[in-house]
Coordinates of C-alpha atoms in Angstrom, one line a residue:
X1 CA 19.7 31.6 10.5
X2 CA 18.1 30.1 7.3
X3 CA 19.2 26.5 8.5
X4 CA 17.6 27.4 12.2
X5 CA 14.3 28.2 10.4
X6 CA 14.3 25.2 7.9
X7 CA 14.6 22.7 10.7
X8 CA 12.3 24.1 13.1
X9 CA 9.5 24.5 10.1
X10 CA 10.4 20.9 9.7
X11 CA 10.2 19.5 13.5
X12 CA 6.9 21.4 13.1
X13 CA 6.0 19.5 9.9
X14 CA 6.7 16.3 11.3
X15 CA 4.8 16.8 14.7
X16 CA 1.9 17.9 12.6
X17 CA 1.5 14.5 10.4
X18 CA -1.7 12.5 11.8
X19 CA -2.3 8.8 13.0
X20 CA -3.3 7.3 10.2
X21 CA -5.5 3.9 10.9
X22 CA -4.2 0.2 9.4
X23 CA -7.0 -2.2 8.0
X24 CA -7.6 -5.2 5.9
X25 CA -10.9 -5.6 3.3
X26 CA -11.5 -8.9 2.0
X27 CA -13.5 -8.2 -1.3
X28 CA -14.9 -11.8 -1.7
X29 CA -17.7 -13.0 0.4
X30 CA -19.9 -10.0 0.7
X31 CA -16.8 -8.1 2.0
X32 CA -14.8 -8.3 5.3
X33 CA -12.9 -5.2 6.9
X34 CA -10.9 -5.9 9.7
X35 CA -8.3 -4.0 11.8
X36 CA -4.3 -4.3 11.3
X37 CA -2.3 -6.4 13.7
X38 CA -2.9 -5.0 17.0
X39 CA -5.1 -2.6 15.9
X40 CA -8.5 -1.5 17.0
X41 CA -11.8 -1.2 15.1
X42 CA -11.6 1.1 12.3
X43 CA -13.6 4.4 12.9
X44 CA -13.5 7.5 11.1
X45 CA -10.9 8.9 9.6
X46 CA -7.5 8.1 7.8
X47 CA -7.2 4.4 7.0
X48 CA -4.2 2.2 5.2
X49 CA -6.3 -0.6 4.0
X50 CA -4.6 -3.6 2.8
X51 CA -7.2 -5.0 -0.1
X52 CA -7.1 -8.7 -0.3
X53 CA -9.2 -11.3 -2.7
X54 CA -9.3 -14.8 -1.5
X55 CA -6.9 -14.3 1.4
X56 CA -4.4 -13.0 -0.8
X57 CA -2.9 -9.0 -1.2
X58 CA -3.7 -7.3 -4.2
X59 CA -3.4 -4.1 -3.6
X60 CA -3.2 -0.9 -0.7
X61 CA -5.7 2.1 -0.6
X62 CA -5.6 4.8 1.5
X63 CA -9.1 6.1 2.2
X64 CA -10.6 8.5 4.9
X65 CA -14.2 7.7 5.9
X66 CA -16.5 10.3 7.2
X67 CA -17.7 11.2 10.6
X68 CA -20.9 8.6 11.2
X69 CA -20.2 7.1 7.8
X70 CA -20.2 3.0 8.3
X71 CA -15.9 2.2 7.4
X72 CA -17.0 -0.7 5.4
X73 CA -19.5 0.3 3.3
X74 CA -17.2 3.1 2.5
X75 CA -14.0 1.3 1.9
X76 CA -15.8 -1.5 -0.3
X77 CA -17.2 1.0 -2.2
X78 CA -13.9 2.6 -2.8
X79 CA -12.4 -0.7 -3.3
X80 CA -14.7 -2.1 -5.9
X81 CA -14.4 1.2 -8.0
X82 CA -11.2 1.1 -8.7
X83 CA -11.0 -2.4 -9.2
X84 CA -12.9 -1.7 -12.4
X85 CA -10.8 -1.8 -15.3
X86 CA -10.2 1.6 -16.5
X87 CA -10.8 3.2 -13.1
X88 CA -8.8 6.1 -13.0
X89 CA -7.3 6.9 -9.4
X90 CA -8.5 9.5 -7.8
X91 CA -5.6 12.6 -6.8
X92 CA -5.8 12.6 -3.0
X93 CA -7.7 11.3 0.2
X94 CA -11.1 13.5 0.6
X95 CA -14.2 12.9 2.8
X96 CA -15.7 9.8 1.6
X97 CA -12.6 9.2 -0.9
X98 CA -10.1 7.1 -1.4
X99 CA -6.9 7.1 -3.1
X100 CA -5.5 4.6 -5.3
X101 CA -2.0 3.3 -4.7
X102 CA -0.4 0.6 -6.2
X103 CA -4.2 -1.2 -5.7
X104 CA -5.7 -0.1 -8.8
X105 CA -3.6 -2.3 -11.6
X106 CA -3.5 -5.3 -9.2
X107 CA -6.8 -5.4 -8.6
X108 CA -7.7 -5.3 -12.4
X109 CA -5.2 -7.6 -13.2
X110 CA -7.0 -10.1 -10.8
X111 CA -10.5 -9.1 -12.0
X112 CA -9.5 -10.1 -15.4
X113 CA -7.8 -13.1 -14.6
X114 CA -5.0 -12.9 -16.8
X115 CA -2.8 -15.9 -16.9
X116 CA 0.2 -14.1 -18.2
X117 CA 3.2 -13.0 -15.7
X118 CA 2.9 -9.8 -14.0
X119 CA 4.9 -6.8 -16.1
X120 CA 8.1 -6.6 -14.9
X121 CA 8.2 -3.4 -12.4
X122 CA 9.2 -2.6 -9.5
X123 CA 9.9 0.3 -7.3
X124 CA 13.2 1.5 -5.0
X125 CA 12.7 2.1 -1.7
X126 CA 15.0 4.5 1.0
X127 CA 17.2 1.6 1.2
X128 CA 18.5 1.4 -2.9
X129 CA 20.2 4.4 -2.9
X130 CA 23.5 4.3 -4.7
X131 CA 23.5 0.3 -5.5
X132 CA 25.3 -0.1 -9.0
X133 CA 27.2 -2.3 -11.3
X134 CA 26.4 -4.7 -14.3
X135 CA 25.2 -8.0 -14.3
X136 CA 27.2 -8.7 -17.1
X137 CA 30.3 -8.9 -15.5
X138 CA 29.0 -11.1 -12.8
X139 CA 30.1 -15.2 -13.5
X140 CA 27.2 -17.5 -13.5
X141 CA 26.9 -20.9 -13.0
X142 CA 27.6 -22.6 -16.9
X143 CA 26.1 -26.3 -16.0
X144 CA 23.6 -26.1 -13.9
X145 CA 20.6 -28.5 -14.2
X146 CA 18.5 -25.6 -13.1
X147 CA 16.5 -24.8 -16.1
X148 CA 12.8 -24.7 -14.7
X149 CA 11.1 -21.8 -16.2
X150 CA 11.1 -18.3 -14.1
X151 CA 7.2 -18.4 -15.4
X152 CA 6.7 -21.8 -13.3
X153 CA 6.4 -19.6 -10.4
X154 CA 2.7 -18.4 -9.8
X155 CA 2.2 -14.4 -9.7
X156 CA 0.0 -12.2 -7.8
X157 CA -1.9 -12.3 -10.7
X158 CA -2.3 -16.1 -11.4
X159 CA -3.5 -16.6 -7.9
X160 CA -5.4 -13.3 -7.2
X161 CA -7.4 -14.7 -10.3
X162 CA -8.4 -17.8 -8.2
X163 CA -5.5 -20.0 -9.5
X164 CA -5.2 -22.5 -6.9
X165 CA -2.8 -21.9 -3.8
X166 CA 0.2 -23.8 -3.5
X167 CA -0.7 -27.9 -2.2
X168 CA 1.5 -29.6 1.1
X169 CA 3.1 -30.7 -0.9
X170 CA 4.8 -28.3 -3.0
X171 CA 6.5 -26.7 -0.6
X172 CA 9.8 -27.8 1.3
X173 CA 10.5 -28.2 4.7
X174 CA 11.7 -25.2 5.8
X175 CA 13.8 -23.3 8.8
X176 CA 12.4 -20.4 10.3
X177 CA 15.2 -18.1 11.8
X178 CA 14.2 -15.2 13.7
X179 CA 17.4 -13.2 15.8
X180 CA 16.4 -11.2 18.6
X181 CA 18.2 -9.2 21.3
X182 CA 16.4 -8.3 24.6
X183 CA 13.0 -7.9 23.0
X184 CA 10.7 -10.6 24.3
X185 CA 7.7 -9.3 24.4
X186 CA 7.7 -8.1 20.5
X187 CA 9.1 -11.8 20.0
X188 CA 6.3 -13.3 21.4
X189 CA 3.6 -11.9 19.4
X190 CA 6.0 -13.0 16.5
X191 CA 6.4 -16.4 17.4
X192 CA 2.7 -16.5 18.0
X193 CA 2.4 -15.4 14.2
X194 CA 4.7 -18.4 13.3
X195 CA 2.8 -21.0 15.1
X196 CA -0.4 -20.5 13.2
X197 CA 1.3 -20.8 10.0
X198 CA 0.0 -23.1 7.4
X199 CA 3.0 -24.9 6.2
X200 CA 2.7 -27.9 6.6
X201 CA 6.4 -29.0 7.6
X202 CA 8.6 -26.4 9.3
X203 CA 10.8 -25.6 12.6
X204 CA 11.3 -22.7 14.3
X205 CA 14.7 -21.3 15.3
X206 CA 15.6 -18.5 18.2
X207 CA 19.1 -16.9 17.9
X208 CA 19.6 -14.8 20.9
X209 CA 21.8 -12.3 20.2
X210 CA 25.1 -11.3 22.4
X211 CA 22.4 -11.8 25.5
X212 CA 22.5 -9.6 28.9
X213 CA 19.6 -11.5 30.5
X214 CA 17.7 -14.9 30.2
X215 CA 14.5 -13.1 29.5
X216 CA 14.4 -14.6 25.6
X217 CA 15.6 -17.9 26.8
X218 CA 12.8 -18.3 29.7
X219 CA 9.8 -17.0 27.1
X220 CA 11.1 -19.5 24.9
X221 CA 11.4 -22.4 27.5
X222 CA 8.2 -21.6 29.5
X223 CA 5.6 -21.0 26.8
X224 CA 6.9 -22.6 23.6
X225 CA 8.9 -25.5 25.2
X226 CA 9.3 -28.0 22.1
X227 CA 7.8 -26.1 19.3
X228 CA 11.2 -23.4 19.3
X229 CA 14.4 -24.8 19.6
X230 CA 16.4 -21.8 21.4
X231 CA 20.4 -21.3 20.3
X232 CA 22.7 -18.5 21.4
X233 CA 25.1 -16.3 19.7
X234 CA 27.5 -14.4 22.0
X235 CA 29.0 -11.9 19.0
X236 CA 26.7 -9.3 18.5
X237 CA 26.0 -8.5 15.1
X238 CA 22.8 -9.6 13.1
X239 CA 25.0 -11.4 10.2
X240 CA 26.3 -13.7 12.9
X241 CA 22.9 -14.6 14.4
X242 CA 21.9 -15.1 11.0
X243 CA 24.6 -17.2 10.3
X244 CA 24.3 -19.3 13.5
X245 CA 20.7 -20.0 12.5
X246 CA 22.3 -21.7 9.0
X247 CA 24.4 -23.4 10.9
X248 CA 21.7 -25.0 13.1
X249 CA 18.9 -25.1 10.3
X250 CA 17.4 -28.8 9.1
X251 CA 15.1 -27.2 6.6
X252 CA 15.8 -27.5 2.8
X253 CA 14.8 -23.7 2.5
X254 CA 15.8 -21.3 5.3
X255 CA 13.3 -18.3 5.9
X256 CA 14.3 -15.6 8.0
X257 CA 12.3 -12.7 9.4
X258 CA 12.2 -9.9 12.2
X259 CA 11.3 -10.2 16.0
X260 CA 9.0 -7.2 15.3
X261 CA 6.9 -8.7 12.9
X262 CA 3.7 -10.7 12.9
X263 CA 3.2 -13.0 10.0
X264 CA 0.5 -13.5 7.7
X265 CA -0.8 -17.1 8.2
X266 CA 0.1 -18.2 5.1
X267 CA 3.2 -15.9 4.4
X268 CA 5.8 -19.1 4.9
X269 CA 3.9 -21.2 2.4
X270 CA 4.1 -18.8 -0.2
X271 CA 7.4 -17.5 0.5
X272 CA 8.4 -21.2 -0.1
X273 CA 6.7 -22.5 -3.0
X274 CA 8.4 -20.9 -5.5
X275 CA 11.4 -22.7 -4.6
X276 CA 9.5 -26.3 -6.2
X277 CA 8.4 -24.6 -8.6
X278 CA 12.3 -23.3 -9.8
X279 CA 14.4 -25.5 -8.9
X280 CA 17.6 -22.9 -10.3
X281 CA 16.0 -20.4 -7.7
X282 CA 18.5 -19.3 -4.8
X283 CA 16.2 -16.4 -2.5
X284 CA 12.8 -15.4 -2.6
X285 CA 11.4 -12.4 -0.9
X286 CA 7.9 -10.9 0.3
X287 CA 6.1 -8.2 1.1
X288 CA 6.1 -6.1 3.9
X289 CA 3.1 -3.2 5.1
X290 CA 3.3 -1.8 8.6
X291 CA 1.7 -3.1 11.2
X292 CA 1.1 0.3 12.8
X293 CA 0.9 4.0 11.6
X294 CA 0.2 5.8 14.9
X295 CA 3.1 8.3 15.4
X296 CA 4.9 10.4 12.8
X297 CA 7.6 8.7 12.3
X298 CA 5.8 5.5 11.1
X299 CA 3.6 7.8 8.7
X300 CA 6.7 9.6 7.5
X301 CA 9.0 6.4 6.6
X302 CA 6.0 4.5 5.5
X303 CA 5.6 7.7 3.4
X304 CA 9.1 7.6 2.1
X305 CA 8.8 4.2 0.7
X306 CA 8.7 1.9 3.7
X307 CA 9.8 -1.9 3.3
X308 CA 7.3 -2.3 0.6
X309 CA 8.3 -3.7 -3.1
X310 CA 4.8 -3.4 -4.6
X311 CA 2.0 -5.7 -6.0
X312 CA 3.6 -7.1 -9.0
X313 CA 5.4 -10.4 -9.0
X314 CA 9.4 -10.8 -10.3
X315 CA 12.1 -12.8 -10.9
X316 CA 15.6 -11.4 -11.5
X317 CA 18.0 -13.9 -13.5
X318 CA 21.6 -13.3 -13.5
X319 CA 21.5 -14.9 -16.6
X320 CA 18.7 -12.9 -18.6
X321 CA 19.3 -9.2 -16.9
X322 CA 16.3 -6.5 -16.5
X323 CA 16.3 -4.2 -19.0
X324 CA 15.0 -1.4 -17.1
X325 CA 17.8 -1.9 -14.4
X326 CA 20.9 -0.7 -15.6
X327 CA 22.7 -1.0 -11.9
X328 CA 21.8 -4.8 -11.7
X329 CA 21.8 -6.2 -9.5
X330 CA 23.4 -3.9 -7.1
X331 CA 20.2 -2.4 -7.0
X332 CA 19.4 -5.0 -3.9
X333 CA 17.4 -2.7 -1.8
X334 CA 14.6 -3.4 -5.0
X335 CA 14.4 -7.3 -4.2
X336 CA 13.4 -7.4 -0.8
X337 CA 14.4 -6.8 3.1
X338 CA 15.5 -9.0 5.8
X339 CA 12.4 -9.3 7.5
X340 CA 11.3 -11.3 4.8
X341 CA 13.4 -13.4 2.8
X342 CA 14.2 -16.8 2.0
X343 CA 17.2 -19.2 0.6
X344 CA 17.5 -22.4 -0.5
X345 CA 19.7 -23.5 2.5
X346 CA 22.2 -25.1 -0.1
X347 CA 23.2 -22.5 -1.8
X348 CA 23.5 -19.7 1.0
X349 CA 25.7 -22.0 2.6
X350 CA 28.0 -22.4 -0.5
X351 CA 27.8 -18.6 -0.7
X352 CA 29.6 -18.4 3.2
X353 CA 26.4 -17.2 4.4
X354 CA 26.6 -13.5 5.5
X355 CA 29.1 -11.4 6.1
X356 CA 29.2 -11.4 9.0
X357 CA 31.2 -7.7 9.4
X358 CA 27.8 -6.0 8.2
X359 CA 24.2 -5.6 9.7
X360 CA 22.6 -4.1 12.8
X361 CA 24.6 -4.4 15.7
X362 CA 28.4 -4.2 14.0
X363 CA 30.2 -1.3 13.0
X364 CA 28.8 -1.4 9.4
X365 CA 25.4 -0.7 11.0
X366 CA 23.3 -2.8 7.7
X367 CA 23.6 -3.8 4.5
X368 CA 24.1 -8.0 5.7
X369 CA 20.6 -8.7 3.9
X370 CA 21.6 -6.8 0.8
X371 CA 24.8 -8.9 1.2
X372 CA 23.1 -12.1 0.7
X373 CA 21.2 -11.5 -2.4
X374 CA 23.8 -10.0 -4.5
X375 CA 25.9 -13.0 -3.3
X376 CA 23.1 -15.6 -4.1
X377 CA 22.6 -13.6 -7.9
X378 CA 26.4 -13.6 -8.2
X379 CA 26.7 -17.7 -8.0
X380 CA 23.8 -18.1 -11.0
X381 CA 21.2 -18.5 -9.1
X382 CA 17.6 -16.8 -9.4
X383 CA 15.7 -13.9 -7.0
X384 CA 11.8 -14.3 -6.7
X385 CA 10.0 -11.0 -5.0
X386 CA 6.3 -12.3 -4.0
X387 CA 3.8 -9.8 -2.4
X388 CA 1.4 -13.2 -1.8
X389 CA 4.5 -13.9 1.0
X390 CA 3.1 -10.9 3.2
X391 CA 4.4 -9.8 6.9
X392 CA 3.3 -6.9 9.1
X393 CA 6.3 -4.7 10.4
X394 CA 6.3 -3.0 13.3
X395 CA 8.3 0.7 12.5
X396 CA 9.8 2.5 14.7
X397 CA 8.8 5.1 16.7
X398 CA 9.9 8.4 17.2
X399 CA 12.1 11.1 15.7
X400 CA 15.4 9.6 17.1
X401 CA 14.9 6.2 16.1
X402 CA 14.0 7.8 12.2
X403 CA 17.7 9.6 12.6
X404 CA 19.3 6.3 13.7
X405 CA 17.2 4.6 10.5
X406 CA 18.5 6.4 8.1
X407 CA 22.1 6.8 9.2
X408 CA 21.7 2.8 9.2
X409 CA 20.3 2.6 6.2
X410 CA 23.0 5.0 4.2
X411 CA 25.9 3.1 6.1
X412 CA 24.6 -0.3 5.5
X413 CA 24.1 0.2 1.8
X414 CA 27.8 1.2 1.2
X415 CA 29.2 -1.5 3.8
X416 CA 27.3 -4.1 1.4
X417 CA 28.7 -2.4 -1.2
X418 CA 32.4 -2.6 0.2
X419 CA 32.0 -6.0 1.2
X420 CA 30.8 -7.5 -2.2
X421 CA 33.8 -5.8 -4.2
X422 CA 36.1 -7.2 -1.2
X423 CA 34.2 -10.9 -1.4
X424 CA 34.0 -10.7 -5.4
X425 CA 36.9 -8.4 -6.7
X426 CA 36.6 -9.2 -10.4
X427 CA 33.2 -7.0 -10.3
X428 CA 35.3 -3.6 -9.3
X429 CA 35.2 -2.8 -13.0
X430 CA 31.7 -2.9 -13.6
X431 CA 31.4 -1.0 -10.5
X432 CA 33.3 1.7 -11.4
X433 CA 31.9 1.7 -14.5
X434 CA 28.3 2.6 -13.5
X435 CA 29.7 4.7 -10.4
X436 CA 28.6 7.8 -12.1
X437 CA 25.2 6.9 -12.5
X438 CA 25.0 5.2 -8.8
X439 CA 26.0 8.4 -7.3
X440 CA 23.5 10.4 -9.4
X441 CA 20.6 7.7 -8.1
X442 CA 21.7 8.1 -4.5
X443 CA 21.3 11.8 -4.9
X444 CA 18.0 11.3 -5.8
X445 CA 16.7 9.4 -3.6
X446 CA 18.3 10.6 -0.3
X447 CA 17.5 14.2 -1.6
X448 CA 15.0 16.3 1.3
X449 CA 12.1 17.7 -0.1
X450 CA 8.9 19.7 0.6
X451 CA 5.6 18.1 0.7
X452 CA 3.3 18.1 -2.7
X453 CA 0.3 20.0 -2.0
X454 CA -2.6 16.6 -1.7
X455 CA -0.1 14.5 0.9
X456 CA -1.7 16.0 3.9
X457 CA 0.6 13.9 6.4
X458 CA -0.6 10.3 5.4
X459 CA 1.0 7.2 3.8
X460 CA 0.7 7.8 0.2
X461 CA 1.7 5.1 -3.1
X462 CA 4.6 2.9 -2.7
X463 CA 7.8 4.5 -3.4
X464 CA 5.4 8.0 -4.4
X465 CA 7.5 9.8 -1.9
X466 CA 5.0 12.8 -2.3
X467 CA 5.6 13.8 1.9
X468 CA 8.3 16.1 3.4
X469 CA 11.1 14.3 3.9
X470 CA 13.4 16.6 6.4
X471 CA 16.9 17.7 5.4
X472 CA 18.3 16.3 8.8
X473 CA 17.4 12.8 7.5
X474 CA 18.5 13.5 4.3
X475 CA 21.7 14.5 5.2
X476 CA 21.8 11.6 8.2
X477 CA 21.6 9.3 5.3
X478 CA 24.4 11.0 3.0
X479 CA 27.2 10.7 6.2
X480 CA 25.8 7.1 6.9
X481 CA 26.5 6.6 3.4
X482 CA 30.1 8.1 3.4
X483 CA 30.8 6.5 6.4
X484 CA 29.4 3.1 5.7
X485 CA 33.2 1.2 3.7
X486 CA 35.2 2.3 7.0
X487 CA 32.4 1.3 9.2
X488 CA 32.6 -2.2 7.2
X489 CA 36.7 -2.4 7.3
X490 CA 36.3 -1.6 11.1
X491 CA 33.7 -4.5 11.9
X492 CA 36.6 -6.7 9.7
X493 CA 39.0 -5.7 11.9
X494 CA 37.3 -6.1 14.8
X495 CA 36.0 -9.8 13.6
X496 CA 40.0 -10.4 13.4
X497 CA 41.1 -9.2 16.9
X498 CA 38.2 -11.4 18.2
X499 CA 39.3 -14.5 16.4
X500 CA 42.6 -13.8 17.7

């Protein structure tokens, strides 16, 4: 009866949450709001802003702008208040109000134009839940040549302070993978995105997944004819799409991203430059805001963390682990997502590229992104998280597809798990070793919880987790979790009778 009650006060809960309205404000130049991707003139109202100075991101605010009230005069002013070293942020979204998320230290970071490397911080999202182990026990590479300095690499500081963007030249040419199964029209708007980029040398590759119809092949042909090259796939499994776009790739770097997502013009530039700048770095990774918050389930996983890794630069080196991550670097769901990520095409190819028993479409159901940077650390080779490298995700959109999320998510994080220690077996004792405290992080994070009294159904700070988030998901993500190591060993199996 209790259960009964719980769940329909939390169906209620979740119908209740509000749209909540996605914007951009450029602060320089008098000021310059604009709506999200796809997204129609901001009017009163809950609003997501995305706060950017010269271009570039700096920071997120979530502000609500009075009946009549003019959005941008409202959303500057909020902007350039708590840009103001010192600012404090105010507790919650009010009438005329805005509240400050990860925005407020970014912003006067940039205003102050320190040179120095962001602090190193970062936040886990829904999808680090139970990632441990030491970086100590993990071999790195004892002769490399790779000694640039980590601090090479310009932050979100540096170049929110006006430190010049990266030239033509410093950046590689570069591969552009994007998988896709049956989804044309949300391809097309990403392509679209990838076209206008301003990189100066780069392909485009289509992996058409395990295909039932020619639709992706005749968008492909018919409007983009010799800017995409188009390659199929017939095994489903996002690993092995990924893995057929290495195989195909000319690019010195390989980028990858989502069919759902629309790129920020200059997201593949700044993705890539870091990889001049360090020659010993292996992946890099960017941020990712959503592209829509119109139905509850966008507000309520955006609320739970989303695909967002903050506003504060990082590099992780095998070599010099973080302090303040005792799980490195199992914690993978910290560095980045697989809508946005990058290797230097070298060294994921030495790696074996994914495995290709995990991600979306295998039995493993994730985990293949997670895969690849705990593969790249474990060769010696560096991680670089950017939020200058920005794409706009589309989330999903109802309740079902937030059940089928977190069930994914769960499983894929143990099937990465499963397949590192079966990849890399010398790292089982430091796994075991920090198992305890793994487990007691996954409880954490996958706990369900009540709503704190100011969240009022919108979006708040990154990785605040402030909102409701329902027991059904909560416990979705515990079975996906226990379930995600015979997942993995099935999709193995199955990979073998195929082969066969």
């Amino acid at each position: 009866m209790y259960r009964a009650a719980r769940a329909q006060q939390e169906i209620q809960g979740f119908l209740d949450i509000e749209p909540v309205q996605v914007a951009e404000l450029e602060l320089d130049d008098g000021g310059v709001l604009r709506p999200g991707p796809g997204s129609p003139p901001v009017t009163h109202g809950e609003v997501f802003v995305l706060v950017r100075r010269g271009g570039r991101p700096i920071g997120t605010l979530l502000g609500s702008v009075p009946m009549g009230a003019d959005p941008k005069t409202v959303l500057m002013d909020l902007a350039t208040r708590e840009q103001a070293p010192g600012a404090a942020p105010s507790t919650g979204p009010t009438e005329g109000a805005a509240q400050a998320t990860t925005a407020q230290a970014a912003m006067a970071q940039a205003t102050t134009a320190q040179a120095e490397p962001a602090p190193n911080a970062t936040t886990p999202t829904v999808m680090a839940q139970a990632e441990t182990a030491s970086a100590a026990a993990i071999p790195t590479a004892t002769d490399q040549a790779e000694t640039a300095s980590a601090a090479a690499i310009p932050t979100a500081t540096d170049q929110a302070a006006g430190a010049p963007a990266p030239a033509a030249a410093a950046v590689p040419f570069t591969t552009v993978v994007v998988a896709t199964r049956e989804r044309a029209e949300k391809l097309a708007h990403a392509l679209d995105s990838l076209l206008a980029q301003d990189h100066p040398d780069f392909e485009i590759v289509v992996v058409d997944n395990a295909p039932v119809t020619d639709t992706t092949r005749d968008l492909v042909e018919r409007k983009y004819a010799e800017r995409v090259r188009y390659v199929t796939e017939p095994a489903p499994g996002l690993a092995v799409a990924h893995n057929r776009g290495v195989e195909t790739a000319q690019g010195e770097v390989i980028a990858f991203t989502d069919d759902d997502v629309v790129a920020d013009p200059r997201w593949l530039t700044e993705l890539t430059a870091p990889f001049t700048a360090d020659p010993g770095l292996g992946c890099a990774t960017g941020l990712i805001l959503p592209a829509r918050l119109r139905t509850p389930a966008q507000v309520l996983l955006e609320s739970h963390g989303g695909f967002a890794k903050g506003f504060t630069a990082r590099t992780y080196d095998p070599q010099d682990p973080p302090a303040d991550e005792p799980l490195f670097p199992f914690t993978a769901g910290r560095f980045g997502s697989g809508a946005n990520m990058a290797f230097r095409t070298e060294v994921l190819r030495a790696a074996g590229g994914f495995d290709p028993a995990t991600g979306a479409g295998t039995l493993a159901r994730g985990g293949d992104d997670l895969y690849g940077f705990v593969r790249v650390l474990a060769g010696g080779h560096r991680l670089h998280y950017t939020p200058l490298a920005l794409v706009w995700h589309h989330h999903r959109e109802t309740w079902r597809d937030l059940e089928t999320q977190a069930y994914g998510y769960g499983a894929g994080l143990t099937a990465y798990l499963t397949a590192i220690l079966v990849d890399r077996p010398g790292l089982l004792p430091a796994f075991l070793a920090r198992l305890p405290r793994g487990l007691a992080h996954a409880r954490t994070l996958t706990a369900s919880r009540e709503a704190e009294p100011a969240a009022d159904g919108a979006p708040g700070g990154h990785d605040a987790r402030t909102h409701a988030w329902p027991a059904r998901l909560s416990r979705l993500q515990r079975r996906g979790m226990l379930y995600g190591p015979v997942g993995y060993l099935r999709a193995r199996r199955a990979l073998r009778g195929a082969a066969r």
